[in-house]
GROMACS .gro file of C-alpha atoms in nm:
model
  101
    1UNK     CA    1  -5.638 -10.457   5.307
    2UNK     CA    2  -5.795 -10.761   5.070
    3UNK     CA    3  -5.782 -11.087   5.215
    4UNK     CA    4  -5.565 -11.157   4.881
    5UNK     CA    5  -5.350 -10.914   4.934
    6UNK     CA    6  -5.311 -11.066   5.285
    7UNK     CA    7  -5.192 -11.365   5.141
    8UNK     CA    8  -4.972 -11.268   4.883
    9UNK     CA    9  -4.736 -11.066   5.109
   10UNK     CA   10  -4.764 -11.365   5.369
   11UNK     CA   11  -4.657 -11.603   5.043
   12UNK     CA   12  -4.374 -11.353   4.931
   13UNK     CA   13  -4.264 -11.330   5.285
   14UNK     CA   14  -4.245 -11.708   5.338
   15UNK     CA   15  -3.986 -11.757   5.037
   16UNK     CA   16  -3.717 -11.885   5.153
   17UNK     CA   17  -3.309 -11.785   5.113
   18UNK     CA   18  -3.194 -11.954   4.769
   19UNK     CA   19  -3.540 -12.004   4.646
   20UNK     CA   20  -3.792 -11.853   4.402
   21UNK     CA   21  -4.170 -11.819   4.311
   22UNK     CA   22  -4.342 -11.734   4.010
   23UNK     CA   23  -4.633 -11.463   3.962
   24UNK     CA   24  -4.883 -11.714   3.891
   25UNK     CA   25  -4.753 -11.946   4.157
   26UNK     CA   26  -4.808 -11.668   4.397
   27UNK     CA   27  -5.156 -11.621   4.287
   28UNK     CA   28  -5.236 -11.946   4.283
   29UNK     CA   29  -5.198 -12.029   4.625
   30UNK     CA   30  -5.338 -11.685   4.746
   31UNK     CA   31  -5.678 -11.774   4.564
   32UNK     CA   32  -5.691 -11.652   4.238
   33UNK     CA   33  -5.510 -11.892   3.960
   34UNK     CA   34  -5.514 -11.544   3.685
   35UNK     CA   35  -5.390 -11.341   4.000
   36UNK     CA   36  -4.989 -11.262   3.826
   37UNK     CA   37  -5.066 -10.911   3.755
   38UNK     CA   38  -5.202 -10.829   4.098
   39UNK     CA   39  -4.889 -10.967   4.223
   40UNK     CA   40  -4.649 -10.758   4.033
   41UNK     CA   41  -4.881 -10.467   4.135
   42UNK     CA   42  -4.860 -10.552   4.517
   43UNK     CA   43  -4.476 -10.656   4.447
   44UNK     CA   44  -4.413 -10.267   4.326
   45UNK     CA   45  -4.674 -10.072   4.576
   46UNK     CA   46  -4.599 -10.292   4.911
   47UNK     CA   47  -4.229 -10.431   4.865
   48UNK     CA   48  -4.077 -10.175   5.087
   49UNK     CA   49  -4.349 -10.103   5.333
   50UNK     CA   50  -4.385 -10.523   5.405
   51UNK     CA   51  -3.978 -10.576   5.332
   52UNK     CA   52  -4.060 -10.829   5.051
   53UNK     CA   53  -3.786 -11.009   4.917
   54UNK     CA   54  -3.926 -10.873   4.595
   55UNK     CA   55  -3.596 -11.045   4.427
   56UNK     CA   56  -3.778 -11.396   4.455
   57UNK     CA   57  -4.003 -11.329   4.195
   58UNK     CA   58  -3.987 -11.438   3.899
   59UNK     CA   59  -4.197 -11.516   3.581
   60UNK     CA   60  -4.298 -11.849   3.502
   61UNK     CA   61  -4.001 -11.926   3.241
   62UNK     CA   62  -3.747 -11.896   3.501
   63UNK     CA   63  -3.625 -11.549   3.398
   64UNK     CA   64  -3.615 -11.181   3.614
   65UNK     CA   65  -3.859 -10.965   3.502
   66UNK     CA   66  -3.680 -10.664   3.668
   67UNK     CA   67  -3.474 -10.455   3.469
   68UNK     CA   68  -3.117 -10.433   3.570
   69UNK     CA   69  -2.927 -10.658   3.700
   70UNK     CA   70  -2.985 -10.610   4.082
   71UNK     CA   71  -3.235 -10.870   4.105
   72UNK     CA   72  -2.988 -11.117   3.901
   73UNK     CA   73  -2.703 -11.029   4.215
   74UNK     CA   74  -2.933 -11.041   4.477
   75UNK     CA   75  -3.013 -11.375   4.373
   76UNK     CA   76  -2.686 -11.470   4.281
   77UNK     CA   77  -2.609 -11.394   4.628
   78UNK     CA   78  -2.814 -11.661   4.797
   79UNK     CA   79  -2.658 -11.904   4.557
   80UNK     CA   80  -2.928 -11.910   4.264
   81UNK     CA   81  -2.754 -11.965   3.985
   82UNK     CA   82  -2.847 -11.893   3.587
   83UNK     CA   83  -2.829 -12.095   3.246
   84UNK     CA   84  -2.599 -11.944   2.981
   85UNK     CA   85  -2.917 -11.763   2.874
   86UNK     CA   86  -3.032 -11.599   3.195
   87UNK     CA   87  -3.295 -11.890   3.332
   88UNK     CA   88  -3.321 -11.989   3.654
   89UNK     CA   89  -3.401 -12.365   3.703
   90UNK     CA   90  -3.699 -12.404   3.856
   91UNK     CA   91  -3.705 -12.779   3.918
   92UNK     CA   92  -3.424 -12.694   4.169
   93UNK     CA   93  -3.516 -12.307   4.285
   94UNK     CA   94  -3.811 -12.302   4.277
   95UNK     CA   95  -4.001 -12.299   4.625
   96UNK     CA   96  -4.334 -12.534   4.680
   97UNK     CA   97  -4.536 -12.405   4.946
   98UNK     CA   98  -4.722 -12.627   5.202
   99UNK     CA   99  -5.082 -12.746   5.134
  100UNK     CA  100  -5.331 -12.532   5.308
  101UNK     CA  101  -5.614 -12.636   5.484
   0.00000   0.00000   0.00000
């Protein structure tokens, strides 16, 4: 397995209950700042084999990029709540990661 594969299951996996990340945020701090779409693809191939709370993700205007609304009550399950027009507030969900050495 990539090393940055490595690190974006170890990112998705460190997301904690009531929070979210973004694609790019993801990629960013596994190494490779134009990384979203590699996330998504690990997100869909790897989700079930690593458990990732897959749910956490979400693009970088605040909004689910999963069709359906199971990501929406997963979510709303932890307590993340949404705007009027579907956005997730970021300033307050969204999770910042610890610098790495």
């Amino acid at each position: 397995m990539e090393d940055f594969t490595q690190k974006v299951i170890r990112h998705i996996q460190a997301i904690p209950f009531g929070h979210v990340a973004t694609y790019g945020q993801i990629a960013k701090v596994s190494g490779n700042n134009r990384g979203a779409r590699q996330v998504a693809r690990i997100l869909h191939t790897m989700s079930q084999k690593h458990q990732l709370p897959w749910h956490r993700i979400v693009n970088a205007k605040g909004e689910i990029s999963h069709t359906g609304s199971e990501q929406r009550e997963l979510l709303e399950m932890e307590d993340v709540e949404f705007s009027l027009h579907g956005k997730i507030n970021l300033t307050h969900y969204q999770y910042q990661f610890p610098q790495e050495d």
